[in-house]
Amino acid sequence: MKRLVWLAMLSLGCSGQVDSPVAMPVPGRDDVLVTEYRAHVAGGLSDPVEMNFSDGTGAVVLEISGSRGQYRVAQMVTPDGVDLIENGGWMTRDARERPGLVDWLYPNSPSLKLVPGGYRLRFTALDSTGAPVDDDPTVRVYQRKLPAPEAGGKLHVDLLVADDALAAADVDLVAGQMMSLVSQLYAQVHVTVDDYTSQVVPLGGSDLSLDGGASTALLDVTARAIDHARTGAIRVLLVRSLSDGGNPTAGYALGLPGSVDLTRPTAAVLVATSSFVSPADGSLDVSGLAVTCAHEIGHYLGLYHTVERDGREHDPIADTADDDTSNIMYWTGGSTRHRLSDGQGAVMRLHPLVEATAPVTACDPGCTPPLTCAVAAGATQCLRACDPGDPTTCTDGAECKLSDDGVYVCF
Ligand SMILES: [Zn+2]
């Protein structure tokens, strides 16, 4: 009897799926389906996983969860027979692989379009020393319906504040300021923070070391914190400090992209408050906190740095300029980062945690340059665009401020 079962398992492993798995709706969402496949990994390489992406799918998040492996995509063949990895079209580097769990978003560039049909995935599984492993992970495919052209997006955020992260500051006040600034920054790509909650969570100390994001202590603290969060909300965990290899780090996304399953211990982005406290008077730079928060959620939604520190590795998005230090996804910088490109917005709106909203009507285009259309003080106005780093642009007592729809204008 034992032998028969073993043989049955073997044949399942070799031939891929015997029965096609069924796509199930994700609770609370009629635009996201999840399908679960079993995969078999021997000697560090998976058998082919044959997947089907149905008509009308705009994007997929693939999640591999297993026991030991650090997983990388080896092959992803489209219905047209193109290997997306071999042809370089699909970027999956630095997808925050950690033992036993990774997510990938496809497509993550506006120049790639998902074609419905049969796909073949193969992936590698190595341990932390780089040695190949045997494993039987689960592959989940979240299919997200293609949003209507010009649709906007909305997201829900839970701000979890470690009990030692904000000292004497008013948590509700800081949370409100942060979230309204994140919403303003995202408005330029038609994404809004639809609602948020904030709460203090007892963690017993939140000076955390990243160890490349794989530290068990870090994941343990994160798992305890996100226990307090809602389902369906992206989690931002404010901690006191983060360090990586002894260097202070302002923020870190545990996923690039982050998982759709919010019960995963990696379903959070971390932002360190100590990076934003003035050494002179102890005041808190809430704008800096908010921009870092917007940056880390950007990673969670599938965005890479426009350019990495080495100046050579770029994101796969055509309309981001490498030398634009004002882009929110530039690899470093403070609260002066404020721009997102249309291409970045298109990628963000494909992540299943961003819900589609009605098409966004363009700001009234009837302004004559140098005036530009912006929503400020509750009204659509023609205002002068400005650079927040250059205070001389605005005259007559006006200040260079972020409008409600995310552009810097004088008002
Ligand atoms: Zn980053």
mmCIF file of C-alpha atoms and ligand atoms in Angstrom:
data_model
loop_
_atom_site.group_PDB
_atom_site.id
_atom_site.type_symbol
_atom_site.label_atom_id
_atom_site.label_comp_id
_atom_site.label_asym_id
_atom_site.label_seq_id
_atom_site.Cartn_x
_atom_site.Cartn_y
_atom_site.Cartn_z
ATOM 1 C CA MET A 1 0.000 0.000 0.000
ATOM 2 C CA LYS A 2 2.777 2.429 0.989
ATOM 3 C CA ARG A 3 4.563 1.586 -2.245
ATOM 4 C CA LEU A 4 1.491 2.357 -4.313
ATOM 5 C CA VAL A 5 1.083 5.780 -2.722
ATOM 6 C CA TRP A 6 4.742 6.538 -3.342
ATOM 7 C CA LEU A 7 4.402 5.593 -6.997
ATOM 8 C CA ALA A 8 1.333 7.762 -7.359
ATOM 9 C CA MET A 9 3.211 10.722 -5.880
ATOM 10 C CA LEU A 10 6.142 10.113 -8.169
ATOM 11 C CA SER A 11 3.997 10.124 -11.272
ATOM 12 C CA LEU A 12 2.330 13.327 -10.073
ATOM 13 C CA GLY A 13 5.729 14.926 -9.628
ATOM 14 C CA CYS A 14 6.937 13.974 -13.088
ATOM 15 C CA SER A 15 3.901 14.821 -15.153
ATOM 16 C CA GLY A 16 3.005 18.130 -13.554
ATOM 17 C CA GLN A 17 -0.675 18.422 -12.701
ATOM 18 C CA VAL A 18 -3.005 15.473 -13.163
ATOM 19 C CA ASP A 19 -6.129 17.535 -12.545
ATOM 20 C CA SER A 20 -6.147 21.210 -13.457
ATOM 21 C CA PRO A 21 -6.416 23.202 -10.241
ATOM 22 C CA VAL A 22 -9.460 25.407 -9.899
ATOM 23 C CA ALA A 23 -9.245 29.205 -9.656
ATOM 24 C CA MET A 24 -10.965 30.421 -6.474
ATOM 25 C CA PRO A 25 -12.130 33.988 -5.756
ATOM 26 C CA VAL A 26 -10.209 35.941 -3.129
ATOM 27 C CA PRO A 27 -12.685 36.860 -0.343
ATOM 28 C CA GLY A 28 -13.980 40.407 -0.673
ATOM 29 C CA ARG A 29 -12.677 40.828 -4.222
ATOM 30 C CA ASP A 30 -14.482 39.954 -7.407
ATOM 31 C CA ASP A 31 -11.488 40.940 -9.532
ATOM 32 C CA VAL A 32 -8.850 38.609 -8.051
ATOM 33 C CA LEU A 33 -8.697 34.820 -8.423
ATOM 34 C CA VAL A 34 -6.182 32.501 -6.804
ATOM 35 C CA THR A 35 -5.079 29.115 -8.103
ATOM 36 C CA GLU A 36 -2.825 26.745 -6.205
ATOM 37 C CA TYR A 37 -0.420 24.315 -7.863
ATOM 38 C CA ARG A 38 1.920 21.762 -6.323
ATOM 39 C CA ALA A 39 5.474 21.838 -7.602
ATOM 40 C CA HIS A 40 8.287 19.356 -7.236
ATOM 41 C CA VAL A 41 11.896 20.453 -6.912
ATOM 42 C CA ALA A 42 14.778 18.015 -7.284
ATOM 43 C CA GLY A 43 18.438 18.981 -7.258
ATOM 44 C CA GLY A 44 17.554 22.662 -7.064
ATOM 45 C CA LEU A 45 15.326 22.817 -10.189
ATOM 46 C CA SER A 46 11.530 22.563 -10.325
ATOM 47 C CA ASP A 47 9.520 20.467 -12.749
ATOM 48 C CA PRO A 48 7.628 22.649 -15.230
ATOM 49 C CA VAL A 49 4.499 24.164 -13.669
ATOM 50 C CA GLU A 50 1.842 24.564 -16.359
ATOM 51 C CA MET A 51 -0.371 27.546 -15.544
ATOM 52 C CA ASN A 52 -3.311 29.095 -17.326
ATOM 53 C CA PHE A 53 -4.031 32.821 -17.210
ATOM 54 C CA SER A 54 -7.610 33.493 -18.213
ATOM 55 C CA ASP A 55 -8.966 36.113 -20.618
ATOM 56 C CA GLY A 56 -9.151 39.567 -19.106
ATOM 57 C CA THR A 57 -6.251 39.024 -16.684
ATOM 58 C CA GLY A 58 -4.130 42.153 -16.368
ATOM 59 C CA ALA A 59 -1.431 40.900 -14.022
ATOM 60 C CA VAL A 60 -0.462 37.978 -11.837
ATOM 61 C CA VAL A 61 1.384 37.660 -8.576
ATOM 62 C CA LEU A 62 3.159 34.309 -8.351
ATOM 63 C CA GLU A 63 4.005 33.130 -4.867
ATOM 64 C CA ILE A 64 6.236 30.151 -4.091
ATOM 65 C CA SER A 65 6.047 28.862 -0.541
ATOM 66 C CA GLY A 66 7.983 25.830 0.591
ATOM 67 C CA SER A 67 10.214 24.590 3.335
ATOM 68 C CA ARG A 68 13.788 25.551 2.591
ATOM 69 C CA GLY A 69 14.483 27.028 -0.783
ATOM 70 C CA GLN A 70 15.375 30.508 -1.895
ATOM 71 C CA TYR A 71 13.534 30.566 -5.185
ATOM 72 C CA ARG A 72 14.411 32.288 -8.465
ATOM 73 C CA VAL A 73 12.611 32.144 -11.790
ATOM 74 C CA ALA A 74 14.538 29.962 -14.252
ATOM 75 C CA GLN A 75 12.027 30.026 -17.092
ATOM 76 C CA MET A 76 8.642 31.602 -17.799
ATOM 77 C CA VAL A 77 7.366 30.678 -21.241
ATOM 78 C CA THR A 78 4.392 32.627 -22.643
ATOM 79 C CA PRO A 79 1.610 31.183 -24.852
ATOM 80 C CA ASP A 80 3.633 32.536 -27.806
ATOM 81 C CA GLY A 81 6.623 30.413 -26.793
ATOM 82 C CA VAL A 82 8.737 33.346 -25.591
ATOM 83 C CA ASP A 83 10.851 32.796 -22.477
ATOM 84 C CA LEU A 84 10.424 36.032 -20.529
ATOM 85 C CA ILE A 85 13.549 35.382 -18.484
ATOM 86 C CA GLU A 86 15.808 34.489 -21.401
ATOM 87 C CA ASN A 87 14.642 37.515 -23.370
ATOM 88 C CA GLY A 88 15.185 39.820 -20.435
ATOM 89 C CA GLY A 89 11.728 41.324 -20.575
ATOM 90 C CA TRP A 90 10.675 40.401 -17.052
ATOM 91 C CA MET A 91 12.778 41.630 -14.165
ATOM 92 C CA THR A 92 12.724 39.532 -10.997
ATOM 93 C CA ARG A 93 16.073 40.386 -9.403
ATOM 94 C CA ASP A 94 16.096 41.301 -5.707
ATOM 95 C CA ALA A 95 12.569 39.968 -5.270
ATOM 96 C CA ARG A 96 13.375 39.693 -1.542
ATOM 97 C CA GLU A 97 13.897 35.933 -1.668
ATOM 98 C CA ARG A 98 14.057 34.421 1.767
ATOM 99 C CA PRO A 99 14.040 30.788 2.822
ATOM 100 C CA GLY A 100 10.715 29.289 1.848
ATOM 101 C CA LEU A 101 8.882 32.332 0.410
ATOM 102 C CA VAL A 102 8.956 34.684 -2.551
ATOM 103 C CA ASP A 103 6.499 36.661 -4.699
ATOM 104 C CA TRP A 104 6.867 37.933 -8.244
ATOM 105 C CA LEU A 105 4.621 40.388 -10.121
ATOM 106 C CA TYR A 106 4.099 39.973 -13.865
ATOM 107 C CA PRO A 107 4.061 42.260 -15.741
ATOM 108 C CA ASN A 108 6.045 44.881 -13.802
ATOM 109 C CA SER A 109 6.694 47.212 -16.708
ATOM 110 C CA PRO A 110 4.225 48.977 -19.031
ATOM 111 C CA SER A 111 6.186 47.645 -22.014
ATOM 112 C CA LEU A 112 5.060 44.093 -21.155
ATOM 113 C CA LYS A 113 1.459 43.026 -21.661
ATOM 114 C CA LEU A 114 0.021 39.844 -20.238
ATOM 115 C CA VAL A 115 -1.267 37.560 -22.991
ATOM 116 C CA PRO A 116 -3.913 35.106 -21.740
ATOM 117 C CA GLY A 117 -3.265 31.389 -22.193
ATOM 118 C CA GLY A 118 -0.906 28.668 -21.036
ATOM 119 C CA TYR A 119 2.377 29.586 -19.325
ATOM 120 C CA ARG A 120 5.205 27.299 -18.220
ATOM 121 C CA LEU A 121 7.153 28.225 -15.094
ATOM 122 C CA ARG A 122 10.349 26.618 -13.843
ATOM 123 C CA PHE A 123 12.279 27.903 -10.885
ATOM 124 C CA THR A 124 15.389 27.087 -8.938
ATOM 125 C CA ALA A 125 15.617 26.455 -5.190
ATOM 126 C CA LEU A 126 18.905 26.948 -3.385
ATOM 127 C CA ASP A 127 19.680 27.025 0.317
ATOM 128 C CA SER A 128 21.390 29.974 2.018
ATOM 129 C CA THR A 129 24.828 28.611 1.072
ATOM 130 C CA GLY A 130 23.795 28.384 -2.589
ATOM 131 C CA ALA A 131 23.496 24.584 -2.560
ATOM 132 C CA PRO A 132 20.583 23.033 -4.502
ATOM 133 C CA VAL A 133 17.723 21.620 -2.427
ATOM 134 C CA ASP A 134 14.865 19.166 -2.880
ATOM 135 C CA ASP A 135 11.497 20.633 -1.959
ATOM 136 C CA ASP A 136 7.769 20.335 -2.646
ATOM 137 C CA PRO A 137 6.602 23.950 -2.579
ATOM 138 C CA THR A 138 3.186 25.339 -3.372
ATOM 139 C CA VAL A 139 2.819 27.792 -6.248
ATOM 140 C CA ARG A 140 -0.036 30.237 -5.870
ATOM 141 C CA VAL A 141 -1.116 32.349 -8.796
ATOM 142 C CA TYR A 142 -3.161 35.463 -8.046
ATOM 143 C CA GLN A 143 -4.820 36.630 -11.269
ATOM 144 C CA ARG A 144 -5.890 40.215 -11.182
ATOM 145 C CA LYS A 145 -8.451 41.455 -13.703
ATOM 146 C CA LEU A 146 -7.158 44.087 -16.133
ATOM 147 C CA PRO A 147 -8.347 47.466 -14.830
ATOM 148 C CA ALA A 148 -10.315 49.642 -17.248
ATOM 149 C CA PRO A 149 -8.209 52.147 -19.214
ATOM 150 C CA GLU A 150 -7.751 55.352 -17.186
ATOM 151 C CA ALA A 151 -8.991 53.627 -14.013
ATOM 152 C CA GLY A 152 -7.575 54.859 -10.749
ATOM 153 C CA GLY A 153 -6.615 52.742 -7.775
ATOM 154 C CA LYS A 154 -7.197 52.793 -4.064
ATOM 155 C CA LEU A 155 -5.483 51.065 -1.202
ATOM 156 C CA HIS A 156 -6.052 50.527 2.478
ATOM 157 C CA VAL A 157 -3.223 51.030 4.933
ATOM 158 C CA ASP A 158 -2.733 49.900 8.508
ATOM 159 C CA LEU A 159 -0.096 51.875 10.350
ATOM 160 C CA LEU A 160 1.271 49.779 13.202
ATOM 161 C CA VAL A 161 3.417 51.807 15.565
ATOM 162 C CA ALA A 162 5.847 49.964 17.823
ATOM 163 C CA ASP A 163 5.349 51.203 21.384
ATOM 164 C CA ASP A 164 8.864 52.687 21.519
ATOM 165 C CA ALA A 165 8.875 54.178 17.990
ATOM 166 C CA LEU A 166 7.318 57.609 18.468
ATOM 167 C CA ALA A 167 8.269 58.430 22.072
ATOM 168 C CA ALA A 168 6.121 61.341 23.249
ATOM 169 C CA ALA A 169 4.694 62.276 19.836
ATOM 170 C CA ASP A 170 0.937 62.166 19.269
ATOM 171 C CA VAL A 171 0.500 58.923 17.293
ATOM 172 C CA ASP A 172 -2.882 59.839 15.763
ATOM 173 C CA LEU A 173 -1.604 63.234 14.657
ATOM 174 C CA VAL A 174 1.584 61.839 13.091
ATOM 175 C CA ALA A 175 -0.401 59.055 11.405
ATOM 176 C CA GLY A 176 -2.869 61.540 9.941
ATOM 177 C CA GLN A 177 -0.125 63.793 8.583
ATOM 178 C CA MET A 178 1.821 60.860 7.142
ATOM 179 C CA MET A 179 -1.152 59.278 5.421
ATOM 180 C CA SER A 180 -2.432 62.497 3.906
ATOM 181 C CA LEU A 181 1.034 63.189 2.472
ATOM 182 C CA VAL A 182 1.328 59.628 1.074
ATOM 183 C CA SER A 183 -2.111 60.052 -0.486
ATOM 184 C CA GLN A 184 -1.066 63.395 -2.044
ATOM 185 C CA LEU A 185 2.139 61.861 -3.435
ATOM 186 C CA TYR A 186 0.258 58.904 -4.941
ATOM 187 C CA ALA A 187 -2.518 61.127 -6.342
ATOM 188 C CA GLN A 188 -0.275 62.113 -9.276
ATOM 189 C CA VAL A 189 -0.591 58.499 -10.514
ATOM 190 C CA HIS A 190 -4.285 58.291 -9.571
ATOM 191 C CA VAL A 191 -3.788 56.069 -6.526
ATOM 192 C CA THR A 192 -5.331 57.121 -3.243
ATOM 193 C CA VAL A 193 -5.112 55.887 0.327
ATOM 194 C CA ASP A 194 -8.819 55.093 0.637
ATOM 195 C CA ASP A 195 -8.673 54.622 4.395
ATOM 196 C CA TYR A 196 -6.142 53.905 7.088
ATOM 197 C CA THR A 197 -6.012 52.891 10.715
ATOM 198 C CA SER A 198 -3.243 53.554 13.199
ATOM 199 C CA GLN A 199 -2.508 51.817 16.463
ATOM 200 C CA VAL A 200 0.299 51.305 18.930
ATOM 201 C CA VAL A 201 1.455 47.706 19.181
ATOM 202 C CA PRO A 202 3.430 46.359 22.142
ATOM 203 C CA LEU A 203 6.576 44.741 20.754
ATOM 204 C CA GLY A 204 9.002 45.032 23.651
ATOM 205 C CA GLY A 205 11.673 46.989 21.771
ATOM 206 C CA SER A 206 11.933 47.760 18.063
ATOM 207 C CA ASP A 207 15.606 48.385 17.316
ATOM 208 C CA LEU A 208 15.873 45.823 14.561
ATOM 209 C CA SER A 209 18.680 44.518 12.452
ATOM 210 C CA LEU A 210 17.773 43.542 8.895
ATOM 211 C CA ASP A 211 20.359 40.963 7.942
ATOM 212 C CA GLY A 212 19.179 41.391 4.345
ATOM 213 C CA GLY A 213 15.568 41.029 5.506
ATOM 214 C CA ALA A 214 16.049 37.384 6.466
ATOM 215 C CA SER A 215 16.623 37.847 10.204
ATOM 216 C CA THR A 216 14.315 35.510 12.114
ATOM 217 C CA ALA A 217 14.055 38.000 14.978
ATOM 218 C CA LEU A 218 12.860 40.650 12.507
ATOM 219 C CA LEU A 219 10.268 38.337 10.974
ATOM 220 C CA ASP A 220 9.105 37.313 14.448
ATOM 221 C CA VAL A 221 8.565 40.935 15.488
ATOM 222 C CA THR A 222 6.807 41.696 12.186
ATOM 223 C CA ALA A 223 4.541 38.653 12.549
ATOM 224 C CA ARG A 224 3.512 39.770 16.054
ATOM 225 C CA ALA A 225 2.812 43.291 14.827
ATOM 226 C CA ILE A 226 0.744 42.326 11.781
ATOM 227 C CA ASP A 227 -1.432 40.126 13.981
ATOM 228 C CA HIS A 228 -3.095 43.418 14.917
ATOM 229 C CA ALA A 229 -3.800 44.483 11.309
ATOM 230 C CA ARG A 230 -6.947 44.282 9.204
ATOM 231 C CA THR A 231 -7.360 41.937 6.276
ATOM 232 C CA GLY A 232 -7.000 43.684 2.937
ATOM 233 C CA ALA A 233 -4.778 46.515 4.209
ATOM 234 C CA ILE A 234 -1.114 47.100 3.408
ATOM 235 C CA ARG A 235 0.829 47.145 6.669
ATOM 236 C CA VAL A 236 3.338 49.845 7.512
ATOM 237 C CA LEU A 237 5.235 49.034 10.686
ATOM 238 C CA LEU A 238 6.879 52.047 12.298
ATOM 239 C CA VAL A 239 9.834 50.856 14.353
ATOM 240 C CA ARG A 240 12.428 52.793 16.329
ATOM 241 C CA SER A 241 15.465 51.862 14.247
ATOM 242 C CA LEU A 242 16.618 49.577 11.469
ATOM 243 C CA SER A 243 20.176 48.668 10.682
ATOM 244 C CA ASP A 244 21.777 46.514 8.045
ATOM 245 C CA GLY A 245 25.342 45.402 8.591
ATOM 246 C CA GLY A 246 25.666 48.104 11.264
ATOM 247 C CA ASN A 247 24.468 50.916 8.968
ATOM 248 C CA PRO A 248 21.240 52.751 9.807
ATOM 249 C CA THR A 249 18.443 52.131 7.291
ATOM 250 C CA ALA A 250 15.388 54.386 6.966
ATOM 251 C CA GLY A 251 13.003 51.792 5.585
ATOM 252 C CA TYR A 252 12.659 48.323 4.186
ATOM 253 C CA ALA A 253 9.949 46.486 2.241
ATOM 254 C CA LEU A 254 9.830 42.824 3.161
ATOM 255 C CA GLY A 255 8.525 42.051 -0.319
ATOM 256 C CA LEU A 256 9.256 43.315 -3.853
ATOM 257 C CA PRO A 257 6.456 42.847 -4.626
ATOM 258 C CA GLY A 258 4.817 42.184 -1.286
ATOM 259 C CA SER A 259 2.586 39.186 -0.818
ATOM 260 C CA VAL A 260 -1.141 39.300 -1.504
ATOM 261 C CA ASP A 261 -1.708 36.861 1.373
ATOM 262 C CA LEU A 262 -1.595 39.185 4.352
ATOM 263 C CA THR A 263 -1.091 36.361 6.845
ATOM 264 C CA ARG A 264 2.492 35.934 5.599
ATOM 265 C CA PRO A 265 5.149 37.117 8.094
ATOM 266 C CA THR A 266 6.579 39.229 5.279
ATOM 267 C CA ALA A 267 3.343 41.121 4.598
ATOM 268 C CA ALA A 268 4.655 44.502 5.762
ATOM 269 C CA VAL A 269 6.966 47.395 5.054
ATOM 270 C CA LEU A 270 9.133 48.800 7.826
ATOM 271 C CA VAL A 271 9.992 52.449 8.417
ATOM 272 C CA ALA A 272 12.422 53.563 11.130
ATOM 273 C CA THR A 273 11.528 56.731 13.037
ATOM 274 C CA SER A 274 15.054 57.282 14.417
ATOM 275 C CA SER A 275 16.191 58.269 10.899
ATOM 276 C CA PHE A 276 13.770 61.235 11.049
ATOM 277 C CA VAL A 277 14.415 62.650 14.513
ATOM 278 C CA SER A 278 16.453 65.863 14.532
ATOM 279 C CA PRO A 279 19.615 65.411 16.616
ATOM 280 C CA ALA A 280 19.443 69.138 17.437
ATOM 281 C CA ASP A 281 15.995 69.463 19.016
ATOM 282 C CA GLY A 282 14.433 65.983 18.861
ATOM 283 C CA SER A 283 11.710 67.131 16.438
ATOM 284 C CA LEU A 284 10.214 64.616 14.012
ATOM 285 C CA ASP A 285 10.490 65.103 10.225
ATOM 286 C CA VAL A 286 7.012 63.813 9.329
ATOM 287 C CA SER A 287 7.478 64.612 5.591
ATOM 288 C CA GLY A 288 10.610 62.495 5.529
ATOM 289 C CA LEU A 289 8.756 59.661 7.254
ATOM 290 C CA ALA A 290 5.879 59.922 4.770
ATOM 291 C CA VAL A 291 8.137 59.945 1.685
ATOM 292 C CA THR A 292 9.976 56.859 2.970
ATOM 293 C CA CYS A 293 6.622 55.247 3.630
ATOM 294 C CA ALA A 294 5.524 56.030 0.031
ATOM 295 C CA HIS A 295 8.860 54.629 -1.236
ATOM 296 C CA GLU A 296 8.531 51.356 0.714
ATOM 297 C CA ILE A 297 4.886 50.830 -0.279
ATOM 298 C CA GLY A 298 6.087 51.459 -3.861
ATOM 299 C CA HIS A 299 8.410 48.451 -3.489
ATOM 300 C CA TYR A 300 5.543 46.408 -2.002
ATOM 301 C CA LEU A 301 3.450 47.220 -5.073
ATOM 302 C CA GLY A 302 6.225 46.039 -7.389
ATOM 303 C CA LEU A 303 8.435 49.072 -8.099
ATOM 304 C CA TYR A 304 12.221 48.854 -8.248
ATOM 305 C CA HIS A 305 14.578 51.741 -7.606
ATOM 306 C CA THR A 306 14.731 53.913 -10.733
ATOM 307 C CA VAL A 307 18.476 53.374 -10.470
ATOM 308 C CA GLU A 308 20.532 51.521 -7.875
ATOM 309 C CA ARG A 309 23.456 52.913 -5.896
ATOM 310 C CA ASP A 310 25.916 51.448 -8.418
ATOM 311 C CA GLY A 311 24.379 53.662 -11.149
ATOM 312 C CA ARG A 312 24.170 50.671 -13.499
ATOM 313 C CA GLU A 313 21.054 48.711 -12.525
ATOM 314 C CA HIS A 314 17.795 50.342 -13.637
ATOM 315 C CA ASP A 315 14.140 49.602 -13.214
ATOM 316 C CA PRO A 316 12.324 48.061 -16.218
ATOM 317 C CA ILE A 317 10.150 51.165 -16.701
ATOM 318 C CA ALA A 318 10.913 53.292 -19.771
ATOM 319 C CA ASP A 319 9.680 56.690 -18.541
ATOM 320 C CA THR A 320 11.811 56.983 -15.380
ATOM 321 C CA ALA A 321 15.052 58.933 -15.728
ATOM 322 C CA ASP A 322 18.143 57.629 -13.917
ATOM 323 C CA ASP A 323 19.346 61.069 -12.889
ATOM 324 C CA ASP A 324 15.985 62.215 -11.520
ATOM 325 C CA THR A 325 16.716 62.434 -7.798
ATOM 326 C CA SER A 326 13.190 63.762 -7.235
ATOM 327 C CA ASN A 327 11.599 60.396 -8.075
ATOM 328 C CA ILE A 328 10.102 58.717 -5.004
ATOM 329 C CA MET A 329 11.772 55.456 -6.077
ATOM 330 C CA TYR A 330 15.270 56.972 -6.432
ATOM 331 C CA TRP A 331 17.513 54.747 -4.308
ATOM 332 C CA THR A 332 18.364 57.424 -1.764
ATOM 333 C CA GLY A 333 17.279 60.892 -0.677
ATOM 334 C CA GLY A 334 15.040 62.555 1.817
ATOM 335 C CA SER A 335 11.741 64.336 1.784
ATOM 336 C CA THR A 336 12.452 66.163 -1.497
ATOM 337 C CA ARG A 337 11.632 63.022 -3.486
ATOM 338 C CA HIS A 338 8.091 63.553 -4.758
ATOM 339 C CA ARG A 339 7.643 62.394 -8.356
ATOM 340 C CA LEU A 340 6.191 59.175 -9.761
ATOM 341 C CA SER A 341 6.024 58.520 -13.504
ATOM 342 C CA ASP A 342 2.958 57.353 -15.428
ATOM 343 C CA GLY A 343 4.712 54.027 -16.012
ATOM 344 C CA GLN A 344 5.336 53.568 -12.295
ATOM 345 C CA GLY A 345 1.683 54.341 -11.600
ATOM 346 C CA ALA A 346 0.560 51.767 -14.172
ATOM 347 C CA VAL A 347 2.637 49.083 -12.406
ATOM 348 C CA MET A 348 1.372 50.057 -8.931
ATOM 349 C CA ARG A 349 -2.222 49.820 -10.087
ATOM 350 C CA LEU A 350 -1.655 46.229 -11.257
ATOM 351 C CA HIS A 351 -0.815 44.864 -7.794
ATOM 352 C CA PRO A 352 -3.844 42.921 -6.504
ATOM 353 C CA LEU A 353 -3.879 44.923 -3.248
ATOM 354 C CA VAL A 354 -4.662 48.095 -5.208
ATOM 355 C CA GLU A 355 -8.362 48.059 -6.021
ATOM 356 C CA ALA A 356 -9.534 49.630 -9.250
ATOM 357 C CA THR A 357 -11.649 52.770 -9.007
ATOM 358 C CA ALA A 358 -13.689 54.678 -11.581
ATOM 359 C CA PRO A 359 -11.750 56.328 -14.411
ATOM 360 C CA VAL A 360 -10.052 59.479 -13.230
ATOM 361 C CA THR A 361 -11.007 62.677 -15.027
ATOM 362 C CA ALA A 362 -8.020 64.770 -15.993
ATOM 363 C CA CYS A 363 -7.416 68.049 -14.221
ATOM 364 C CA ASP A 364 -8.830 70.871 -16.403
ATOM 365 C CA PRO A 365 -6.215 71.377 -19.128
ATOM 366 C CA GLY A 366 -7.146 75.015 -19.816
ATOM 367 C CA CYS A 367 -4.162 76.543 -18.007
ATOM 368 C CA THR A 368 -1.558 78.552 -19.892
ATOM 369 C CA PRO A 369 2.089 77.659 -19.096
ATOM 370 C CA PRO A 370 3.891 78.332 -16.803
ATOM 371 C CA LEU A 371 0.637 77.789 -14.937
ATOM 372 C CA THR A 372 -0.462 74.219 -14.446
ATOM 373 C CA CYS A 373 -3.704 72.633 -13.274
ATOM 374 C CA ALA A 374 -3.754 71.480 -9.664
ATOM 375 C CA VAL A 375 -6.288 70.717 -6.974
ATOM 376 C CA ALA A 376 -5.519 72.891 -3.968
ATOM 377 C CA ALA A 377 -7.663 74.054 -1.058
ATOM 378 C CA GLY A 378 -10.515 71.928 -2.412
ATOM 379 C CA ALA A 379 -10.645 73.655 -5.813
ATOM 380 C CA THR A 380 -9.212 73.080 -9.297
ATOM 381 C CA GLN A 381 -6.906 75.987 -10.021
ATOM 382 C CA CYS A 382 -4.271 77.179 -12.493
ATOM 383 C CA LEU A 383 -1.121 77.579 -10.388
ATOM 384 C CA ARG A 384 2.572 78.006 -10.980
ATOM 385 C CA ALA A 385 4.549 74.764 -10.808
ATOM 386 C CA CYS A 386 7.586 74.950 -8.527
ATOM 387 C CA ASP A 387 10.569 73.023 -7.268
ATOM 388 C CA PRO A 388 10.415 72.366 -3.507
ATOM 389 C CA GLY A 389 14.212 72.619 -3.411
ATOM 390 C CA ASP A 390 14.188 76.144 -4.895
ATOM 391 C CA PRO A 391 12.272 78.642 -2.733
ATOM 392 C CA THR A 392 12.738 81.482 -5.250
ATOM 393 C CA THR A 393 10.106 80.206 -7.758
ATOM 394 C CA CYS A 394 7.129 81.381 -5.714
ATOM 395 C CA THR A 395 6.495 85.099 -5.265
ATOM 396 C CA ASP A 396 4.018 87.357 -3.478
ATOM 397 C CA GLY A 397 4.088 85.340 -0.262
ATOM 398 C CA ALA A 398 3.014 82.060 -1.900
ATOM 399 C CA GLU A 399 4.824 78.903 -0.831
ATOM 400 C CA CYS A 400 5.889 75.887 -2.876
ATOM 401 C CA LYS A 401 3.584 73.192 -1.525
ATOM 402 C CA LEU A 402 2.221 69.834 -2.564
ATOM 403 C CA SER A 403 -1.294 70.070 -4.023
ATOM 404 C CA ASP A 404 -4.055 67.571 -3.210
ATOM 405 C CA ASP A 405 -3.347 65.841 -6.483
ATOM 406 C CA GLY A 406 0.356 65.539 -5.842
ATOM 407 C CA VAL A 407 2.102 68.337 -7.761
ATOM 408 C CA TYR A 408 4.281 71.047 -6.271
ATOM 409 C CA VAL A 409 2.696 74.439 -6.980
ATOM 410 C CA CYS A 410 2.864 77.926 -5.491
ATOM 411 C CA PHE A 411 -0.169 78.795 -3.376
HETATM 412 ZN ZN ZN B 1 14.176 51.276 -1.666
#
